[in-house]
Coordinates of C-alpha atoms and ligand atoms in Angstrom, one line a residue:
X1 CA 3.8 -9.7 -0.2
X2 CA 2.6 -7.6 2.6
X3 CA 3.9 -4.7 4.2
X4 CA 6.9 -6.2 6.1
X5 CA 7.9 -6.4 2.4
X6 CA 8.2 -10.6 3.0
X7 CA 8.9 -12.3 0.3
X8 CA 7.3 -16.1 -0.8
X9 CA 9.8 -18.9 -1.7
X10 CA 10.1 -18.4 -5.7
X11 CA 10.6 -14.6 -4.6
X12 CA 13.6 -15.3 -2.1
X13 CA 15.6 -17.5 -4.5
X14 CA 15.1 -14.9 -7.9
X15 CA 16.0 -12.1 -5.4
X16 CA 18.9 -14.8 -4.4
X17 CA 19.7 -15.8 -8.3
X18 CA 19.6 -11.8 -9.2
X19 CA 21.9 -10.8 -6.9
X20 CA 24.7 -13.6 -7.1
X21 CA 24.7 -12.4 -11.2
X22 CA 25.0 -9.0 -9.9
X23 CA 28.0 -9.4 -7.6
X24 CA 29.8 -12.6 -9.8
X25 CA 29.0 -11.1 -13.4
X26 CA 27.8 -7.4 -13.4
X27 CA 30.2 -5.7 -10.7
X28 CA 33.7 -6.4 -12.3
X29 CA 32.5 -5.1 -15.4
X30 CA 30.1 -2.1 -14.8
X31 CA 33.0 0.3 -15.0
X32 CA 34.1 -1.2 -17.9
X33 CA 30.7 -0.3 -20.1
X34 CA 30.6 2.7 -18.3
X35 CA 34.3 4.1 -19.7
X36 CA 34.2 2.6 -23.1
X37 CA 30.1 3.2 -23.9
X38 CA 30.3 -0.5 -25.0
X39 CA 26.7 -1.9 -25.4
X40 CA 26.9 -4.5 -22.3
X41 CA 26.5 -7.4 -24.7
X42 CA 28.1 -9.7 -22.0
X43 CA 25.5 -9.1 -19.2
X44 CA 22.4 -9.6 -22.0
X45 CA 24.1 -13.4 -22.8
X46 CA 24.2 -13.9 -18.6
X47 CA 21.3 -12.8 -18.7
X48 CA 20.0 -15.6 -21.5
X49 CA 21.8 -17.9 -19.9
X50 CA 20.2 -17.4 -16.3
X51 CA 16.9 -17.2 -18.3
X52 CA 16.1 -14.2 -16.6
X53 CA 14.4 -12.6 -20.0
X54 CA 11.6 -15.4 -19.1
X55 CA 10.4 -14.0 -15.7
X56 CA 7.4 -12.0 -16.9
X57 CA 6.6 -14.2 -20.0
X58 CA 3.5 -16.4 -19.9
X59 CA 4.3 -19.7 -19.4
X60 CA 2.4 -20.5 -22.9
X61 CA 5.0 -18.4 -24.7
X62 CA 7.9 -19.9 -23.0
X63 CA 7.7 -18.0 -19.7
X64 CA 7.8 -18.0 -16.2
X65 CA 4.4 -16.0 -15.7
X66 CA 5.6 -13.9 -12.8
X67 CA 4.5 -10.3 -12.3
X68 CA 5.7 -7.0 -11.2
X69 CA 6.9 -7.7 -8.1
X70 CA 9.3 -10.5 -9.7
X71 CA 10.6 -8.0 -11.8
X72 CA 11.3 -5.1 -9.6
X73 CA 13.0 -7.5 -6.9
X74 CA 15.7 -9.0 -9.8
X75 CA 16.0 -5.4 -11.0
X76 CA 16.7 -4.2 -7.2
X77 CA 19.3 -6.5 -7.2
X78 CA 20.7 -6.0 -10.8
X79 CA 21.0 -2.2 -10.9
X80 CA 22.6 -2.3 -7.3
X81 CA 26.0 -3.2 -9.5
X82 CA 25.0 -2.0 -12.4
X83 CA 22.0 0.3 -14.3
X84 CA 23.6 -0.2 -17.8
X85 CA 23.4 -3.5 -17.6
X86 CA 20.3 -3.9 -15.5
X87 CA 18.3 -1.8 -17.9
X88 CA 18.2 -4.3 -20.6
X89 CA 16.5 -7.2 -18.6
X90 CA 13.8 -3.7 -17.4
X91 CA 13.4 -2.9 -21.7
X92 CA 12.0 -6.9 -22.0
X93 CA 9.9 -6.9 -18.7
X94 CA 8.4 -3.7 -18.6
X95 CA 8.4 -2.3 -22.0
X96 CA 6.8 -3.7 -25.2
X97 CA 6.3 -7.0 -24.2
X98 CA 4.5 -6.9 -21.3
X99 CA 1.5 -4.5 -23.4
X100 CA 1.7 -7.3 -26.2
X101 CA 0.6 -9.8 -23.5
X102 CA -1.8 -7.9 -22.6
X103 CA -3.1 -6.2 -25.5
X104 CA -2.0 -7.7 -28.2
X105 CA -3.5 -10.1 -31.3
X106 CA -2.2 -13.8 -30.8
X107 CA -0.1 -13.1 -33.6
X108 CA 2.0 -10.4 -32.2
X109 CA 2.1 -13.1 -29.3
X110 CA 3.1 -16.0 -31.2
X111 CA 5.8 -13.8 -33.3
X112 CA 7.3 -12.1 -30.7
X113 CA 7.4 -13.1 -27.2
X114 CA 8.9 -16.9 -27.3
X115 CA 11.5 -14.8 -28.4
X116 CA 11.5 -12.2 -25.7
X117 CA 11.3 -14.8 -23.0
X118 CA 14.7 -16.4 -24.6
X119 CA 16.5 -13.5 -24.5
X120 CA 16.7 -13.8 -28.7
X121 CA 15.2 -10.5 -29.0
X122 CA 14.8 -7.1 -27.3
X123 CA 12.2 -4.6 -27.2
X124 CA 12.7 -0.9 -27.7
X125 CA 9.8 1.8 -27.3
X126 CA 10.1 5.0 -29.4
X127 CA 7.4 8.0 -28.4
X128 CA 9.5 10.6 -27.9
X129 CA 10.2 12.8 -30.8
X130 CA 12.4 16.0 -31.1
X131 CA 9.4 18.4 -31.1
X132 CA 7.1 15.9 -29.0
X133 CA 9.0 14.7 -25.3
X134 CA 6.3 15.0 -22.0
X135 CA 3.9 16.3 -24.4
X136 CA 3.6 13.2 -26.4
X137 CA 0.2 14.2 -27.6
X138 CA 2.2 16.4 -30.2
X139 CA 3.7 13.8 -31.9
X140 CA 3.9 13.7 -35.5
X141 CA 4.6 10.1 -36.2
X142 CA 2.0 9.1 -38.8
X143 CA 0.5 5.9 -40.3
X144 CA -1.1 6.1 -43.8
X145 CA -3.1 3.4 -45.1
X146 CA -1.5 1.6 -47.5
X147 CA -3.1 0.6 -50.6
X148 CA -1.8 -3.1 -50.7
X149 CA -3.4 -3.3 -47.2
X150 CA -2.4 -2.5 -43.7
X151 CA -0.3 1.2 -42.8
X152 CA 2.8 3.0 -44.1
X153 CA 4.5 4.4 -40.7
X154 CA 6.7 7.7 -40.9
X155 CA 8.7 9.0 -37.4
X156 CA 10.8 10.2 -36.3
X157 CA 11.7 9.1 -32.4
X158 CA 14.6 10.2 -30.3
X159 CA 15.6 8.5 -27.1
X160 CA 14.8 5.3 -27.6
X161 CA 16.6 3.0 -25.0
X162 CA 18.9 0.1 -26.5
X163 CA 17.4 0.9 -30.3
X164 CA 20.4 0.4 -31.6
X165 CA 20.4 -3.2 -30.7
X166 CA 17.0 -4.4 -30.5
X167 CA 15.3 -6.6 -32.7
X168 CA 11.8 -4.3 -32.5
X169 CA 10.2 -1.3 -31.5
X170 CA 6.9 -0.6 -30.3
X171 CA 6.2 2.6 -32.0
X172 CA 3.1 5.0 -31.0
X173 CA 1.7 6.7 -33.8
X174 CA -1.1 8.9 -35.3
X175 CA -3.6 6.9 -37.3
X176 CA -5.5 8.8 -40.0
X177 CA -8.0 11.4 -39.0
X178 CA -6.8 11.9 -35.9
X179 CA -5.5 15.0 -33.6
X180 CA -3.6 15.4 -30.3
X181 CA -4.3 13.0 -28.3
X182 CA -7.1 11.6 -30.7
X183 CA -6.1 9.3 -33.0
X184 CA -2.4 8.2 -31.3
X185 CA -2.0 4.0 -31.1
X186 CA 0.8 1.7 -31.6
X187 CA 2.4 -0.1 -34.2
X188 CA 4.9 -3.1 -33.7
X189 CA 7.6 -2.7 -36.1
X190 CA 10.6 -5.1 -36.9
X191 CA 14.1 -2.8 -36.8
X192 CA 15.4 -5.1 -39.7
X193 CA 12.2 -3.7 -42.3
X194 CA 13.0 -1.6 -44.9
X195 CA 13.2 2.0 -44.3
X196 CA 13.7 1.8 -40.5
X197 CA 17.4 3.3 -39.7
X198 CA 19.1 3.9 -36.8
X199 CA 20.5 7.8 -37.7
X200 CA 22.4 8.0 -34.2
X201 CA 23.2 7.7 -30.3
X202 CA 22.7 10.1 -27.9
X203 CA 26.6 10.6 -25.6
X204 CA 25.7 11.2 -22.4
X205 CA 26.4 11.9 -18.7
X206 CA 25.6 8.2 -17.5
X207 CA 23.5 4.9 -18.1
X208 CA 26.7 5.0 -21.0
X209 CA 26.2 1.5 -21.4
X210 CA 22.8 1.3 -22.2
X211 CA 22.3 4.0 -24.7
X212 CA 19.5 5.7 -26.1
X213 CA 18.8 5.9 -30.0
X214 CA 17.4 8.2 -32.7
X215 CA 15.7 6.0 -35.3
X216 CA 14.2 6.9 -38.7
X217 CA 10.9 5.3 -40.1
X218 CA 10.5 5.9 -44.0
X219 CA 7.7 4.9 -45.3
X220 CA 7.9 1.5 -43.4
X221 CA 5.1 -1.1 -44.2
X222 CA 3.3 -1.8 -41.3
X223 CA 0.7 -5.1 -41.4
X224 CA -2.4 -5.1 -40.3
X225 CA -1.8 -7.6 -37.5
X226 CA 1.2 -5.6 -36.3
X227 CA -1.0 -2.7 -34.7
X228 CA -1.0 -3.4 -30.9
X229 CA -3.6 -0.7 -30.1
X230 CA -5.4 1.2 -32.4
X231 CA -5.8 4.8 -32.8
X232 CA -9.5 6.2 -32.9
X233 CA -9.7 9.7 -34.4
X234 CA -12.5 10.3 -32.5
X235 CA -11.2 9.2 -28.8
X236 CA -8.6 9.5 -26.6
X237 CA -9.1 6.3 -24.9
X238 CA -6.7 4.4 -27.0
X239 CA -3.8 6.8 -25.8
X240 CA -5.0 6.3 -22.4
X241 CA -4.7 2.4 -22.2
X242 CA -0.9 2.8 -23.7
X243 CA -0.2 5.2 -20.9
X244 CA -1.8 3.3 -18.3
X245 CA 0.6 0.2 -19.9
X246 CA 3.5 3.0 -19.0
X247 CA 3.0 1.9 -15.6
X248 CA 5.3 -0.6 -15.3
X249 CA 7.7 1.1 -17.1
X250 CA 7.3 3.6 -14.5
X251 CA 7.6 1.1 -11.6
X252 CA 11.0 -0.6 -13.2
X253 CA 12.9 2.6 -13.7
X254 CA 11.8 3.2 -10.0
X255 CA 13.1 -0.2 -9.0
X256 CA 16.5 0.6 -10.9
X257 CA 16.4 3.9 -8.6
X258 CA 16.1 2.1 -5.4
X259 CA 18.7 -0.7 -6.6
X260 CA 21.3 2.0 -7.3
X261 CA 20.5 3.7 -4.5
X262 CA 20.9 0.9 -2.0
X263 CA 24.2 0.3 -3.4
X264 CA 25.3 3.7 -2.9
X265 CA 24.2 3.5 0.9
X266 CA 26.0 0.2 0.9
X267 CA 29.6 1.5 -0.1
X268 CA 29.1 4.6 2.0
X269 CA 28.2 2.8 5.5
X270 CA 31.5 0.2 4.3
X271 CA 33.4 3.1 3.5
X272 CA 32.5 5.5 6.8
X273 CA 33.5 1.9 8.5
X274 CA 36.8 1.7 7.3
X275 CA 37.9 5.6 6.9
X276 CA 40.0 6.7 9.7
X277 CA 39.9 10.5 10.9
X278 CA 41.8 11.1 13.8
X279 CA 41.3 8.0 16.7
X280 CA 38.2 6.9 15.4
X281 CA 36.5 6.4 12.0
X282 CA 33.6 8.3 10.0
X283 CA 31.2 6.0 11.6
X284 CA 31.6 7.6 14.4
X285 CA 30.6 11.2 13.8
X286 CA 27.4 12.1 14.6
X287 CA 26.7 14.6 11.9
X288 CA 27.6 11.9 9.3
X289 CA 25.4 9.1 11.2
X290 CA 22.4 11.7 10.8
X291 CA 23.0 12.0 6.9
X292 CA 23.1 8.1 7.1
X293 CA 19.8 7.6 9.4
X294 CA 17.8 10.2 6.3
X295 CA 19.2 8.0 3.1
X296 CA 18.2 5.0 4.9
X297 CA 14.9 6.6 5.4
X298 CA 14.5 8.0 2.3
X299 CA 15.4 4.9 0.6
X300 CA 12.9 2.4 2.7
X301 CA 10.4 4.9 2.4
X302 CA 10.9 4.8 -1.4
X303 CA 10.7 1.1 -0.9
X304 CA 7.6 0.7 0.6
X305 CA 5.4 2.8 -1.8
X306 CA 7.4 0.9 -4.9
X307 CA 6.3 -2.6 -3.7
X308 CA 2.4 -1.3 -2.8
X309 CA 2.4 -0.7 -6.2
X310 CA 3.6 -3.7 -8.0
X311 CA 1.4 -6.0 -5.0
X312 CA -1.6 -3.9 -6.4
X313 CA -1.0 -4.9 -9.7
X314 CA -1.5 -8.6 -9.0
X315 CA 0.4 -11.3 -10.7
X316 CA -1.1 -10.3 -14.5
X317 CA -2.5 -6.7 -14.4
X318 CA -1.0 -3.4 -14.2
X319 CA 0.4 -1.1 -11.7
X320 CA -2.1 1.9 -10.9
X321 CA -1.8 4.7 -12.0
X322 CA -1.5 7.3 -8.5
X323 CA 0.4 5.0 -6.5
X324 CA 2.8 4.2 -9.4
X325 CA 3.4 7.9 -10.0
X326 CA 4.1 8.3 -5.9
X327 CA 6.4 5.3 -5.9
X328 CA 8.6 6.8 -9.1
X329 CA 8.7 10.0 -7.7
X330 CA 9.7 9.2 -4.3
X331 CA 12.1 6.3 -5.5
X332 CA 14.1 9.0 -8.2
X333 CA 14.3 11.9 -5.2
X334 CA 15.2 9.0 -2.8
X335 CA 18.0 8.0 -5.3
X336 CA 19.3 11.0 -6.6
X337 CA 19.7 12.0 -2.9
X338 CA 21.3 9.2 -1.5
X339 CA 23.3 8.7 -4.2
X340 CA 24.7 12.7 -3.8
X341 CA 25.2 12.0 0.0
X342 CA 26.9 9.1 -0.7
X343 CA 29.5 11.2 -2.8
X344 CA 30.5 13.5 0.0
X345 CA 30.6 11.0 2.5
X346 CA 33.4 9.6 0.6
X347 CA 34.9 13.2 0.4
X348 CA 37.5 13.9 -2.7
X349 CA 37.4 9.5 -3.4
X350 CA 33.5 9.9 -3.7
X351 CA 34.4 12.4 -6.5
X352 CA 36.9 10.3 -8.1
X353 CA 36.2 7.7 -10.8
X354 CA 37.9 5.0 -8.4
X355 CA 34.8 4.7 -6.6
X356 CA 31.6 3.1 -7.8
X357 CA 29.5 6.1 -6.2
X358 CA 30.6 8.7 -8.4
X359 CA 29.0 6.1 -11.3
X360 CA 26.2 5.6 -10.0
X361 CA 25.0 9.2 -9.2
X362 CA 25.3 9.8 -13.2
X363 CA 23.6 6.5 -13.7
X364 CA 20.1 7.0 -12.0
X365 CA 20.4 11.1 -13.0
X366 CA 18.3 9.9 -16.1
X367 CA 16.1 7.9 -14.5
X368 CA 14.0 11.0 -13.2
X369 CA 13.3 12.3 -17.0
X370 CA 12.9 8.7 -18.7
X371 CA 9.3 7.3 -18.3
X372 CA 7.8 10.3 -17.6
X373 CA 9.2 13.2 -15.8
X374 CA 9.3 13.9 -12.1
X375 CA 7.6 17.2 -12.9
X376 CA 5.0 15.3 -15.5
X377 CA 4.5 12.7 -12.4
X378 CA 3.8 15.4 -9.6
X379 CA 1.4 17.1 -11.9
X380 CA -0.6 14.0 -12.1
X381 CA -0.4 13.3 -8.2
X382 CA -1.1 16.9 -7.9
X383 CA -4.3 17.2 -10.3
X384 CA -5.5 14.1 -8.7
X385 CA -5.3 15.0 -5.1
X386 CA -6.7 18.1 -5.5
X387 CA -9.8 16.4 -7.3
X388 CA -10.3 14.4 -4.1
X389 CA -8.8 11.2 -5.3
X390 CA -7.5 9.1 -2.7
X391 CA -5.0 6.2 -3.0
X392 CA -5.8 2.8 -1.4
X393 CA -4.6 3.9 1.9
X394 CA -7.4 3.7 4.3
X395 CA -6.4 6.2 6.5
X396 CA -7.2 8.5 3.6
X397 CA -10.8 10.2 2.7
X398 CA -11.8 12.2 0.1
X399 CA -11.8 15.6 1.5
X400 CA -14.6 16.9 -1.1
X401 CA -17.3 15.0 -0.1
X402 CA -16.6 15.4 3.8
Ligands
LIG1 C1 17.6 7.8 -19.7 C2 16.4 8.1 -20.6 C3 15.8 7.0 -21.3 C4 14.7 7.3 -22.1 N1 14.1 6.3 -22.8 C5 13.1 6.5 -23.7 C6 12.6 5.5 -24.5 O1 13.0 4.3 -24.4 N2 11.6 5.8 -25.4 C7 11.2 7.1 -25.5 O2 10.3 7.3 -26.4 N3 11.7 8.1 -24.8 C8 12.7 7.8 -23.9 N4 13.2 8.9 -23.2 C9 12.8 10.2 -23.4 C10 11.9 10.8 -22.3 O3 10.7 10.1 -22.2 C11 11.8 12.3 -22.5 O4 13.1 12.9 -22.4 C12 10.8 12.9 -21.5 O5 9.5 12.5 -21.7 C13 10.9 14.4 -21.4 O6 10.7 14.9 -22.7 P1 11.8 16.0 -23.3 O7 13.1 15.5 -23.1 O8 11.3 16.4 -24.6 O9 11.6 17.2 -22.3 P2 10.5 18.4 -22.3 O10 9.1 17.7 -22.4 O11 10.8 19.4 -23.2 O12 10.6 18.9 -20.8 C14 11.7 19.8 -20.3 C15 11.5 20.0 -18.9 O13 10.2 20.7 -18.7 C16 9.4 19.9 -17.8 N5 8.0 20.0 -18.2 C17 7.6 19.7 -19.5 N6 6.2 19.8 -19.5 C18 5.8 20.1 -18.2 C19 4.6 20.4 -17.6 N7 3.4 20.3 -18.3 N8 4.6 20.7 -16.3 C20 5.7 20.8 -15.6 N9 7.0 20.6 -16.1 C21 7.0 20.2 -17.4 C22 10.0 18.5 -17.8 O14 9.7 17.8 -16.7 C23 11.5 18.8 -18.0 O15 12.0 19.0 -16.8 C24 14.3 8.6 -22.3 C25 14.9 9.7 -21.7 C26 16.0 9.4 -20.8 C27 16.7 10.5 -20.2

């Protein structure tokens, strides 16, 4: 992809597959999941059916060995109708599974994603605790050893997306000896293994479909060939690599911004099309084209800096780290802002659960604090800038060394 954003063949027809599911499948019934809270069961088996879990699986393990790119164009698409549901195909391409691939033993591989790429099981991620949310360093989730071999986990993790109903968690975790940021790793962990409850569900403002967990490790045995990274009390490094994995988490939450977002534009330039005010329509007002002309803006902007990033990972790395922290940045703002215009341009209806745009706006509000806040995000853009990093923008030298 270059920067005219032009897309390859394969790239066209999964943009063309995602968004056909979205209008035929995920439209009618986003309200629906939305109102009741259901888990959106439906859109998962659509999903499985589409075999949409298998886009950023190896092809070894049953896959379709795409990348980043492949994943942020079907979640575009998918979270233009709806976040709740889109957000379970983002837990299976950017969460757990895509740091087994890359991390992981060949058992972790073998167990775990043929399963992932057919949709049989989903991935949750618990590193947020109570006491322990941007700084994750705190954390008091421990591993013991166990004396029958391997680790006995005990956590306590809040906020876990869809932990309710997936099949496994990838759990980060002190390892004996360690402190702060020393000694943290991650453990896989199978939700059915004894000791591992789910104690409750967060109610909240939107993403009601898709919601987040609070799940209970006692004393859970953990094998040896379960540990996906392991923690060194004596370095940070191993925390590092599982933040630097957090990357395209990062970049599918900001995908699922930009989706939303473009749908909120969508129904507001419809609506302003169609809403008469005296002899002419909202389309017509100047002052409204203006707030038009900055989402737009604000939304391709978002765009662009969204799809450097995934390019730059290539088809099997990882996004890095300062241009994925600009593109989620700029694609929450973008969202929440476009998303809020898009309310008021469909005055009291905008306001009004009738309208899609009203769901929305709750939907990506909890996009800015999940995978890293925006705040956590501009502190890393803003440390690194001012140590004279650069991104891979040309234009840009390091002002430091002159
Ligand atoms: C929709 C959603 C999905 C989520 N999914 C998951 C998941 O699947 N797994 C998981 O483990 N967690 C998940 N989370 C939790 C999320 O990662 C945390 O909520 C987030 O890291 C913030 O932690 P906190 O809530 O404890 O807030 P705090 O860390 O207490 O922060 C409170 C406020 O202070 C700001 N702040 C904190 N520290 C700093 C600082 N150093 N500089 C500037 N500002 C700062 C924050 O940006 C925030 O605005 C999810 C959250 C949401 C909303």
């Amino acid at each position: 992809m270059d920067l005219a954003l032009t897309e390859n063949e394969d790239q066209q027809a999964l943009r063309k597959l995602a968004r056909d599911i979205a209008e035929r499948e995920l439209a009618p019934r986003a309200a629906q999941w939305d109102e009741t809270e259901e888990f959106p069961h439906d859109s998962w088996e659509v999903f499985k059916k589409a075999d949409l879990f298998a886009v950023t699986v190896g092809e070894e393990y049953g896959g379709m060995g795409m990348g980043d790119v492949e994943s942020t164009i079907v979640l575009e698409e998918l979270a233009r109708a709806d976040v709740s549901s889109a957000i379970v195909a983002h837990l299976n391409y950017n969460g757990p599974p895509r740091a087994i691939e890359h991390l992981g033993n060949d058992s972790l591989k073998q167990n775990w994603l043929p399963r992932v790429a057919s949709g049989d099981a989903l991935f949750c991620i618990g590193i947020t605790e109570p006491d322990a949310g941007s700084a994750a360093n705190l954390m008091r989730a421990s591993l013991t050893e166990d004396p029958a071999g391997g680790f006995r986990l005990n956590a306590y993790k809040n906020f876990v997306t869809g932990g309710h109903v997936a099949a496994a968690c990838l759990v980060w975790a002190r390892f004996p000896g360690g402190e702060g940021a020393k000694g943290i790793g991650a453990v896989v962990v199978d939700l059915s293994s004894p000791g591992v409850s789910v104690t409750g569900v967060h109610k909240k403002m939107g993403l009601r479909g898709c919601t987040e967990a609070e799940l209970a490790f006692d004393d859970v045995h953990v094998a040896s060939e379960d540990v996906l990274v392991w923690g060194d009390p004596d370095s940070t490094d191993p925390f590092r690599d599982l933040l630097l994995h957090l990357n395209h988490e990062r970049c599918g939450n900001a995908a699922m911004c930009l989706g939303a977002g473009q749908g909120a534009l969508e129904a507001a330039v419809q609506y302003m099309n169609e809403r008469q005010v005296g002899s002419g329509t909202l389309a017509d007002l100047q002052g409204l084209q203006w707030k038009v002309a900055d989402m737009a803006t604000q939304l391709e902007s978002a765009r662009l800096l969204l799809y450097r990033a995934v390019s730059m990972a290539g088809p099997h790395g990882t996004p890095p780290p300062l241009e994925t922290a600009m593109a989620k940045t700029a694609c929450n703002l973008a969202a929440r802002s476009v998303c809020d215009e898009a309310i008021q341009l469909h005055g009291g209806y905008g306001f009004s659960r009738e309208y899609a745009v009203e769901r929305m706006y709750r939907d990506i509000r909890g996009l800015s604090i999940g995978a890293g806040t925006v705040e956590v995000q501009r502190n890393f853009i803003g440390t690194n800038v001012l140590k004279g990093r650069t991104t891979s923008s040309p234009g840009w030298r390091n002002p430091l060394v002159g």
